[in-house]
XYZ file of C-alpha atoms in Angstrom:
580
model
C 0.000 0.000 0.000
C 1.418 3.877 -1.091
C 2.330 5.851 1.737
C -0.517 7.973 3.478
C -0.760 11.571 2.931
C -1.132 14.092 5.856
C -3.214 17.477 6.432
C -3.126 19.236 9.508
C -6.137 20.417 11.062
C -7.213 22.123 14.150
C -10.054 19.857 16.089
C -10.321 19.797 19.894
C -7.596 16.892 21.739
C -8.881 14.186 23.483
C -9.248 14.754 27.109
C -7.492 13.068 29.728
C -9.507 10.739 31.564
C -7.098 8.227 33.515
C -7.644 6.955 36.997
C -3.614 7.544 37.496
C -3.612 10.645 39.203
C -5.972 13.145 41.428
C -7.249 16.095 39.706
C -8.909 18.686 42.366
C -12.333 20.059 41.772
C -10.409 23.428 40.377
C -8.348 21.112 38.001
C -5.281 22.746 39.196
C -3.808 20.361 41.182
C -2.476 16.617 40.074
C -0.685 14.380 43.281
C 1.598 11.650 43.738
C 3.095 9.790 46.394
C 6.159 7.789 45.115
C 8.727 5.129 46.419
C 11.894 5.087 44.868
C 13.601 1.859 45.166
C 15.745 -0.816 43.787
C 14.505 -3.728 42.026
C 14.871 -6.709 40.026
C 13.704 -6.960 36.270
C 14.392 -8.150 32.982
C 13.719 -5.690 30.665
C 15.642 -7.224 27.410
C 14.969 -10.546 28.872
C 18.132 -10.704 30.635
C 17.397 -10.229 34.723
C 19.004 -7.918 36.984
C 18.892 -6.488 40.561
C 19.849 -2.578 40.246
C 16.945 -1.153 38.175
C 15.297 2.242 40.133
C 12.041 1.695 39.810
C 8.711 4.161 41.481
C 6.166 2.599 43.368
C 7.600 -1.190 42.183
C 7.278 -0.123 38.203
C 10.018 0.562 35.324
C 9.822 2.914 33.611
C 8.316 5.166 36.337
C 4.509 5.999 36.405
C 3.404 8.537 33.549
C 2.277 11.668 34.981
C -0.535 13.601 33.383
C -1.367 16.721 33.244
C -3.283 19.779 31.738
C -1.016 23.295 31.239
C -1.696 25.540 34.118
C -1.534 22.298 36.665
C 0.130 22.208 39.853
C 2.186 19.272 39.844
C 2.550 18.157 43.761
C 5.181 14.646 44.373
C 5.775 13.410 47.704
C 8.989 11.620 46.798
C 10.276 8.715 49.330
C 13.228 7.437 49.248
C 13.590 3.997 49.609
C 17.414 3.179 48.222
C 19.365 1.862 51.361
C 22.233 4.317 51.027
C 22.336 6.421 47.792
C 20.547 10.191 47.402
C 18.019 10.537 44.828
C 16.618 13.671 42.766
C 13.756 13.687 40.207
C 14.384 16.440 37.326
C 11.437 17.187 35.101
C 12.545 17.458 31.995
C 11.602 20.510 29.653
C 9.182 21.737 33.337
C 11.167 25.620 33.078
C 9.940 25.965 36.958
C 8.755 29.822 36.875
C 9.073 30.972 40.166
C 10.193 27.051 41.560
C 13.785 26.776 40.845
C 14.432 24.653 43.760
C 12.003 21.966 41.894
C 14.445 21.341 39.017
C 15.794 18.121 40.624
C 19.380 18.776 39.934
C 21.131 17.269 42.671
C 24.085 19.932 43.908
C 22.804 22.927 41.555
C 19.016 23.161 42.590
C 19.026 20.847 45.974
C 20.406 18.755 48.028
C 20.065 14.908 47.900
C 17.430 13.854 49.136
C 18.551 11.430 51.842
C 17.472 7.545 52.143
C 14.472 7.323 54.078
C 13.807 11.127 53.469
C 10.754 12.514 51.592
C 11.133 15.191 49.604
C 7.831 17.289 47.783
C 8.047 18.794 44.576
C 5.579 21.335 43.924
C 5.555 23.027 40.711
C 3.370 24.290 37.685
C 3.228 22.838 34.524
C 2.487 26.223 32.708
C 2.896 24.701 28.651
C 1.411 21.909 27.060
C 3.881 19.410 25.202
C 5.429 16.301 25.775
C 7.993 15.904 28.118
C 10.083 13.575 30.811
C 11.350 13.146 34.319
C 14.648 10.937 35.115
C 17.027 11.069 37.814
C 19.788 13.790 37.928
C 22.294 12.458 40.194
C 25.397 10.481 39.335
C 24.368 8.039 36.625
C 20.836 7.167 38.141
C 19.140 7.650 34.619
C 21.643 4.927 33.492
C 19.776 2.532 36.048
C 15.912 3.157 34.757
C 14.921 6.012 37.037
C 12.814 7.770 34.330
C 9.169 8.343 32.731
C 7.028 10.219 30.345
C 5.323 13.483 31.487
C 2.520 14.306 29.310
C 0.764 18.140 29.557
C -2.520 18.971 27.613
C -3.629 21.692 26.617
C -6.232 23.937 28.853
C -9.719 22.813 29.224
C -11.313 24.059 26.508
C -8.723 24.983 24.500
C -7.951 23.585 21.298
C -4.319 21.521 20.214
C -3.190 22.710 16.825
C -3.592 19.088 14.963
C -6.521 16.685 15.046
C -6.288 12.934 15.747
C -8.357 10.665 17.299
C -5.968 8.491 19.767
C -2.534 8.861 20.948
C 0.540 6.845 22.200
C 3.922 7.367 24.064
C 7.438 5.811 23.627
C 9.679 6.670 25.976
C 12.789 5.433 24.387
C 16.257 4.540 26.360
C 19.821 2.345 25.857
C 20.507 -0.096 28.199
C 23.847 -1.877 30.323
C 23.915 -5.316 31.790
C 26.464 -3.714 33.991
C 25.375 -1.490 37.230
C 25.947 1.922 37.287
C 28.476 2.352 40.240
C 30.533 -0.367 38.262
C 30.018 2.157 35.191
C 31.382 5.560 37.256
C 34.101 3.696 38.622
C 35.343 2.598 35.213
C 34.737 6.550 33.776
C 36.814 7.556 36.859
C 39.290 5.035 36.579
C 43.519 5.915 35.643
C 43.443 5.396 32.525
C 39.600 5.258 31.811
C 38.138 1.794 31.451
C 35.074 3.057 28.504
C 31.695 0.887 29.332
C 31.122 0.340 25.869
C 27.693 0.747 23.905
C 24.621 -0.395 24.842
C 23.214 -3.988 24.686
C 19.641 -3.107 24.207
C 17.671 -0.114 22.968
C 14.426 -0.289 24.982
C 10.794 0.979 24.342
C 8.584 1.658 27.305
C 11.296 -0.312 29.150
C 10.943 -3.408 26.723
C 14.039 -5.021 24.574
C 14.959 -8.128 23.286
C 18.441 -9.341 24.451
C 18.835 -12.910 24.143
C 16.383 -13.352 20.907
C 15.190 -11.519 17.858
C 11.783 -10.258 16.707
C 12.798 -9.709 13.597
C 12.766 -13.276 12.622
C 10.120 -16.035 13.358
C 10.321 -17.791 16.275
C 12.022 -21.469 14.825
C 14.550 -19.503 12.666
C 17.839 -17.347 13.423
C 19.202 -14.024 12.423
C 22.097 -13.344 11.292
C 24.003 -13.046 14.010
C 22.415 -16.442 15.038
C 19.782 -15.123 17.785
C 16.692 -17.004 17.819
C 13.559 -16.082 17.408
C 11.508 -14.618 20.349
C 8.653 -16.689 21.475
C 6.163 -14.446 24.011
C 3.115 -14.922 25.860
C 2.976 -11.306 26.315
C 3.169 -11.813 30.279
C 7.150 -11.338 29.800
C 8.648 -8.095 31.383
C 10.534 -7.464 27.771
C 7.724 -8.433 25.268
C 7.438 -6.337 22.514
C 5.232 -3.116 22.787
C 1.924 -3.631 20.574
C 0.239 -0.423 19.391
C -3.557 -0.884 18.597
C -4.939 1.103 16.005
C -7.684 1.160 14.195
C -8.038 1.159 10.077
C -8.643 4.966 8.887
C -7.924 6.946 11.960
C -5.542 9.650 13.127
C -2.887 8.808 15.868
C -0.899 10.726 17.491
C 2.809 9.611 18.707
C 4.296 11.006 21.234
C 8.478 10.284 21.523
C 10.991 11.267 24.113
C 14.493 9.905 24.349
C 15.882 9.626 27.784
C 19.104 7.773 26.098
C 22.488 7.678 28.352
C 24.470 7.363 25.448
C 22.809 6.525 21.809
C 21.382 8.957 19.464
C 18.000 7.031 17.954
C 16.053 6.858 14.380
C 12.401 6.273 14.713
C 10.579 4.908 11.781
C 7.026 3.404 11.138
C 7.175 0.753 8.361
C 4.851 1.501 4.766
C 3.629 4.617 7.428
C 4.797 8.620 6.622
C 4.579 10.512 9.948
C 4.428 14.445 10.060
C 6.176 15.934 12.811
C 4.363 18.569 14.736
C 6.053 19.389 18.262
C 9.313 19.619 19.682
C 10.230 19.792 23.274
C 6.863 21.248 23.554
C 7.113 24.027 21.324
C 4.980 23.478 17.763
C 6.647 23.043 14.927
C 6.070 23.791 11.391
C 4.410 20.782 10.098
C 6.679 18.370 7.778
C 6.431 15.092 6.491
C 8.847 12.225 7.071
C 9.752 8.675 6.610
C 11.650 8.517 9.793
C 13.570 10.937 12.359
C 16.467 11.325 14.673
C 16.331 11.931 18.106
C 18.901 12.763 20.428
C 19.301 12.510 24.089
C 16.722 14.903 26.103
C 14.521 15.332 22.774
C 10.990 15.034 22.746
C 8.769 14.733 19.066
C 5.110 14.165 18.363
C 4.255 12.975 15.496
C 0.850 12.330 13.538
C 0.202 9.186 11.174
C -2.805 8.422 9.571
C -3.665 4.588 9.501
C -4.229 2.706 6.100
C -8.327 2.396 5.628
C -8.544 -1.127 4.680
C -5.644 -3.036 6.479
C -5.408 -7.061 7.636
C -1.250 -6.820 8.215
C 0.754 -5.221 11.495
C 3.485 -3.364 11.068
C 6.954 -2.670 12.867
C 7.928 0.200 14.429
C 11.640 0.437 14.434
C 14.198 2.060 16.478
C 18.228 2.083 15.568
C 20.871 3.430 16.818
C 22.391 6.764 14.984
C 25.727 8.520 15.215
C 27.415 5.252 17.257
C 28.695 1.971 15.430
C 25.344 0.076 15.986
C 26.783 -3.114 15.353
C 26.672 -4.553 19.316
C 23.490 -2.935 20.232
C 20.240 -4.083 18.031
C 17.483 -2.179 17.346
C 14.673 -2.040 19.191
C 11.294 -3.437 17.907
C 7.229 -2.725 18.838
C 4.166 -3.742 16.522
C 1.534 -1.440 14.934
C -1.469 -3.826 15.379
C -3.916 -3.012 13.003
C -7.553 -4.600 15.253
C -8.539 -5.568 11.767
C -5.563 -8.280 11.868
C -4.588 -11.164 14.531
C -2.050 -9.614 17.061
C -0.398 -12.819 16.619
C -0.285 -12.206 12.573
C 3.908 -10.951 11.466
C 4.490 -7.908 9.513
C 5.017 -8.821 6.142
C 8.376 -7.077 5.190
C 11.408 -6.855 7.320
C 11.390 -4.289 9.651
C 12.387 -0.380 8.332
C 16.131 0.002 7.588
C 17.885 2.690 9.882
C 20.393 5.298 8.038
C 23.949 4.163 8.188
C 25.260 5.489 11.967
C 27.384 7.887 10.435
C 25.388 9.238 7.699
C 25.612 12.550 9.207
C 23.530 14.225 5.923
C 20.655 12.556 6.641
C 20.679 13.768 10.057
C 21.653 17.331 9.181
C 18.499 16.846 6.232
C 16.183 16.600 8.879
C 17.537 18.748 11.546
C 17.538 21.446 9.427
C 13.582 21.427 8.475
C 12.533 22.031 12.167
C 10.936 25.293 12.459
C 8.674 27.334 14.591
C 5.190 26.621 13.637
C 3.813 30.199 12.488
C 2.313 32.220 14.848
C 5.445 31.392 17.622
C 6.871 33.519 19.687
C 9.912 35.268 17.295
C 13.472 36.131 19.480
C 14.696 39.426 19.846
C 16.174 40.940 17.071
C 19.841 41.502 18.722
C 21.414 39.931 21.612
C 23.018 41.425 24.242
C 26.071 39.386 25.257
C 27.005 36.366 23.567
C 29.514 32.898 25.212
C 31.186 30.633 23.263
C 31.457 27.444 24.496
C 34.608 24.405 23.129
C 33.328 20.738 23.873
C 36.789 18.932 24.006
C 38.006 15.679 25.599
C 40.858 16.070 27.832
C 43.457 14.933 30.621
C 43.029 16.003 34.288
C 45.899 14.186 36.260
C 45.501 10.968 34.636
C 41.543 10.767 34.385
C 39.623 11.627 30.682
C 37.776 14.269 31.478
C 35.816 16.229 28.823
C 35.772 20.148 29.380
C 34.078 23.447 27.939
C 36.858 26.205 26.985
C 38.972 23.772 28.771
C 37.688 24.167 32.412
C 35.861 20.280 33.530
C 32.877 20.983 35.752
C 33.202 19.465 39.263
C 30.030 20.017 41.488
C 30.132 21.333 44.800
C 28.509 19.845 48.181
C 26.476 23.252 48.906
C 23.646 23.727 46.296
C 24.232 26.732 44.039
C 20.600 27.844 44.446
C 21.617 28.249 48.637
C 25.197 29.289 48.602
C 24.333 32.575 45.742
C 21.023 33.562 47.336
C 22.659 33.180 50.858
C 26.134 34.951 49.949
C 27.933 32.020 50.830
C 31.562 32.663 48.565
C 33.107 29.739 49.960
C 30.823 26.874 48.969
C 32.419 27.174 45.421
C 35.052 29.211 42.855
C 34.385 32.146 42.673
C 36.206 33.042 39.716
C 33.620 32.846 36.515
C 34.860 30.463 33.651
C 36.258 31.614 30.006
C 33.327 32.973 28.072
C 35.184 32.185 24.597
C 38.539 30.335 23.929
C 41.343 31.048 21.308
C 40.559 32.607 17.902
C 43.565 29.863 16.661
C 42.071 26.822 17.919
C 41.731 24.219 15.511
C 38.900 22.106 15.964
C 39.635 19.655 13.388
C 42.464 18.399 15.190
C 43.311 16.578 18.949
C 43.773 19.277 21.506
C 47.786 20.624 21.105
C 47.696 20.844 25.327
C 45.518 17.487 26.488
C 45.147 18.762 29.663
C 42.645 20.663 31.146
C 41.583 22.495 34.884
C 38.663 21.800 36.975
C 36.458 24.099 38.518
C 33.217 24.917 40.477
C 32.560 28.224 38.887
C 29.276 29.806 37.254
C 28.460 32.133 34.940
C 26.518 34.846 36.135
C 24.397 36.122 33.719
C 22.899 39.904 33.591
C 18.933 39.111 34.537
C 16.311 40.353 31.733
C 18.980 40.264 28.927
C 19.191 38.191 25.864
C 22.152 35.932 25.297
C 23.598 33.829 22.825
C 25.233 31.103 22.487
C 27.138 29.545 20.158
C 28.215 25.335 20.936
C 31.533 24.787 18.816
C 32.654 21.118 18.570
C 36.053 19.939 18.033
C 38.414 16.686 17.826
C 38.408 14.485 20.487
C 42.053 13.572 21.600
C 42.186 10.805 18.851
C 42.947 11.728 15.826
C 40.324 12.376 13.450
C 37.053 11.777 15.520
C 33.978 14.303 16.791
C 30.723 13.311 18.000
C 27.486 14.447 18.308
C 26.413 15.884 21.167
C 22.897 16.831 22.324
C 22.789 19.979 24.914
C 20.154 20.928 27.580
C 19.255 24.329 29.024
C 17.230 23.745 32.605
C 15.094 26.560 33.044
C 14.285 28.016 29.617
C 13.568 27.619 25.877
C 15.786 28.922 23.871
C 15.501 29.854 20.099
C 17.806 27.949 17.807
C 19.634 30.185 15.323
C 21.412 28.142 12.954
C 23.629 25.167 12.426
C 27.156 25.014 10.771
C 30.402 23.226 9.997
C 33.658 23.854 10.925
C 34.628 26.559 12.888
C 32.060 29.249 13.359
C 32.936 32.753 12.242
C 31.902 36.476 11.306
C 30.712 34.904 8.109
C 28.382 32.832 9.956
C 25.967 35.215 11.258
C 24.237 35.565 8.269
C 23.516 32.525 8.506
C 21.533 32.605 11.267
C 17.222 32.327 11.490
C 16.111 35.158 13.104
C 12.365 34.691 11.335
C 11.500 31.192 12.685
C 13.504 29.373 14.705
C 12.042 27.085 16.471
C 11.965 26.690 20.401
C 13.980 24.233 22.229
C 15.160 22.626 25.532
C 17.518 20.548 23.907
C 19.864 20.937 21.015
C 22.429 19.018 18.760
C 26.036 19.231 18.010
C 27.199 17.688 15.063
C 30.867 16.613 14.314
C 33.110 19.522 13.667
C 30.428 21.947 13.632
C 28.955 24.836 15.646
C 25.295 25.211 16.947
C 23.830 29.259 17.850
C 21.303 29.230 20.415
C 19.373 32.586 21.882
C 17.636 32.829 25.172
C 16.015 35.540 27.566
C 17.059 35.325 31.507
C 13.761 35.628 32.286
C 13.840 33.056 35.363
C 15.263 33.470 38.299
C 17.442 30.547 39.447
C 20.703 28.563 38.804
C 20.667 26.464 36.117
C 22.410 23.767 34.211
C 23.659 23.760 30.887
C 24.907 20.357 29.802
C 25.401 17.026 27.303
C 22.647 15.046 27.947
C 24.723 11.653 26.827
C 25.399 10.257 30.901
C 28.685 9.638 30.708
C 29.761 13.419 29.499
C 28.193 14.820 31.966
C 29.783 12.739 34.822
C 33.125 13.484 33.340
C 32.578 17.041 33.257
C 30.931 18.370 30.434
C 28.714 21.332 31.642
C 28.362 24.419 32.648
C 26.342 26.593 35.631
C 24.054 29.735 34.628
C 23.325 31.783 37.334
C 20.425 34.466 36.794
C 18.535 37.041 38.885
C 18.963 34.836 42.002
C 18.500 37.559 44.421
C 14.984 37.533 43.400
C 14.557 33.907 44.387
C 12.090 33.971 47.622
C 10.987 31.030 49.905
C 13.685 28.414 49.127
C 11.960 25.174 51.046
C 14.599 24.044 53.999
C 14.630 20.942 53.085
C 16.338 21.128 49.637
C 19.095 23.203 51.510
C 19.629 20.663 53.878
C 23.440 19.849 52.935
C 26.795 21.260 52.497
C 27.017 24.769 54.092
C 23.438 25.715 54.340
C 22.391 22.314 56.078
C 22.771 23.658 59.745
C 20.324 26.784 59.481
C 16.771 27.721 58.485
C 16.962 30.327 56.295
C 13.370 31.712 56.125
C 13.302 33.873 53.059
């Protein structure tokens, strides 16, 4: 059957109506009560003992929402001796900086045994995430979907008439504390790619579902044989012949960049980070680390076949972890009935054009907010991999980030000059720095320092990518700003320069939380401090971050009121109520 065509129109969305949360009378308020704890699972078939799961489940519980919600999680910790934090993903936290969840930047730890609440508005519709933001506790499962409607009453810019989620992550058969310690080992001991992309926390390890059950691919797995009562059976979709679906996708990777792609099905991509997008049609799409996409297919009208929905790794050599797999089940077919056709090929890893091809078509969707015509200061900031006294570190203009025990939220509002450096890091590096090339001095510094940025001013940014200390390699990196959307400006490679700026969209960029880096190439990124807080600015791939590549913004702090003693509860503000 031809590919299906797509139109966009407006219609009212479907209302929420699951028995998963508490909505008060008002409709402004949506509770929780969660346990975080270990526990075993096999989620590509192959069991283990260090997930983080909430309330017993992996992934965590979806949390829904309407915009304008207040968002209230009493969060437990159950882990016998490691902290937790919960960050909420593309949440900006107007006026609640203390709820981003970053562990050392926005609070402290919460302690095991400790409950913590979160209490914060969801104030834009979109699709988002929550994972954990301390150490590598993403790495170990501690993640889920966070899904915001539009108001009552109010009407979505796209019409369809049933929706899904994939939350979409890589996974280790080793723990995480074995991972840090081989990241902070002399000389690093590198853990390697994934051995399963999972969907909804479902992969397939040990057998393939590409292939029916009594036969073997070609790498001589099996075939998988399910009941469907297995923790890693395959996700099935249900749809029905002639309708409108839309797909909701967030990647809450460690490590791999992912390609989506729904076989003999065009999709037409509609939001970003929760920020519409100008609509576009595609057979497939990349997403990075911290990315969130919806999509809208239209199902064939007369159907008796399922269909795969694939997902391969991008931007990595793919070749030790496999795809992952779900089904499209048409109802008009047996669930039990195979896709015809092998499953969708993904782009070769390194087939950076394609990438770049569909990067480039995401715009705003008309009628977006436009960014200011000029900016007032502007930061440059080098990704390189370095040396710090026999450790790999990476580093931004050559300074490694190292977090502090005293949250930066407590120690700038409270005046406290000691909790970290106080000496603000480069803002640019050298104008004769070749980026195609391994760094010519390996080594880098460390420090706790922030940038303090001028509140109500609009900066820019500009990401430059270089060699890596082997010869002849860059990769991609995905950034997140905590705390704001920001408008991205343009993509290049090589070195950015003067040259460049006309390059730049000023007409519609679109809005982001999260942005890519491609090899050897430069990403421009405008925002407004418009929220008062500290924020981080980081690689979303795990690893990178826990060896040091990030960066602290610190904006209008002084206007930060009623800091909750309890996520100061560490470090140097952990001995006194601060009351302000």
């Amino acid at each position: 059957m031809a590919p299906n065509r797509l139109t966009p129109i407006c219609f009212l969305a479907c209302l929420w109506c699951f028995g998963v949360f508490s909505r008060s009378i008002s409709g402004e308020e949506v509770k929780y009560n969660w346990e975080v704890k270990y526990m075993k699972g096999a989620p590509d078939c192959m069991e283990k003992d260090f997930i983080i799961g909430i309330n017993g489940q992996f992934p965590g519980p979806t949390i829904k929402a309407r915009a304008g919600d207040n968002v209230v999680v009493n969060l437990t910790n159950k882990l016998d001796k490691d902290g937790v934090v919960i960050h909420w993903h593309g949440i900006r936290q107007l006026k609640t900086p203390w709820a981003d969840g970053t562990a050392a930047i926005s609070q402290c730890p919460i302690k095991s045994g400790d409950t913590f609440t979160y209490n914060f508005t969801v104030d834009k519709a979109g699709t988002y995430f929550y994972h954990g933001h301390l150490g590598m506790q993403r790495s170990a499962g501690l993640y889920g979907m966070l899904i915001v409607d539009v108001e009552e009453g109010k009407k979505e810019a796209f019409h369809y008439d049933g929706e899904f989620s994939l939350l979409l992550s890589d996974w280790w058969h080793k723990g995480i504390e074995e991972q840090e310690e081989d990241l902070n080992a002399k000389p690093m001991r590198w853990i390697g790619e994934a051995q399963s992309v999972l969907i909804n926390g479902r992969g397939q390890f040990t057998c393939s579902l590409a292939v029916p059950p009594n036969s073997k691919d070609s790498k001589g797995l099996p075939g998988c044989k399910f009941t469907g009562k297995e923790q890693c059976a395959p996700n099935i979709l249900d749809v029905e012949p002639g309708k409108t679906y839309r797909l909701r996708v967030a990647s809450t990777t460690a490590l791999a960049s992912l390609n989506v792609a729904i076989e003999s099905h065009n999709m037409l991509m509609v939001e970003a980070d929760g920020n519409y997008l100008k609509p576009f049609l595609v057979k497939d799409f990349d997403i990075y680390s911290g990315e969130s996409y919806s999509v809208i297919f239209n199902t064939h009208k007369h159907s008796s076949h399922n269909y795969w929905i694939s997902v391969g790794v991008r931007g990595r050599d793919p070749t030790k972890t496999a795809r992952g797999l779900a089904l499209l089940h048409y109802t008009s077919a047996k669930v039990s009935k195979r896709p015809k056709h092998h499953p969708p090929t993904t782009p070769r890893w390194n087939d950076y054009a394609h990438s770049k091809s569909f990067t480039y078509k995401l715009l705003a969707h008309p009628g977006s907010p436009k960014p200011p015509a000029n900016y007032d200061h502007r930061i440059f900031l080098l990704n390189t991999q370095n040396f710090m006294e026999g450790q790999t570190k990476w580093a931004i203009n050559n300074v490694s980030l190292k977090l502090t025990e005293t949250p930066y939220l407590g120690s700038i509002r409270y005046g406290l000059t000691n909790a970290f450096d106080q000496i603000s890091p480069p803002e640019t590096f050298s104008d004769t720095y070749d980026i195609t090339k391994p760094p010519p001095n390996p080594n880098c510094t460390i420090s706790s320092g922030v940038y303090n940025l001028n509140f109500g001013k609009t900066y820019d940014v500009i990401l430059q990518n270089a060699n890596l200390i082997q010869e002849g390699v860059s990769e991609i990196h995905p950034w997140h700003l905590h705390g704001h959307d920001f408008w991205v400006l343009g993509y290049g490679d090589g070195k950015f320069s003067k040259k460049d700026e006309k390059k730049l969209n000023l007409v519609n960029p679109p809005l982001r939380n999260t942005v890519v880096i491609f090899p050897h190439g430069w990403t421009a990124i405008r925002f407004m401090t418009d929220n008062p807080g500290v924020w981080a600015f980081h690689c979303h791939i795990e690893p990178h971050l826990h060896m040091g590549m990030g960066v602290i913004f610190a904006e209008g702090v002084h206007l930060v009121r009623k800091i909750p003693d309890e996520a100061l509860s560490c470090g140097l503000t952990g001995y006194v109520s601060w009351g302000m």
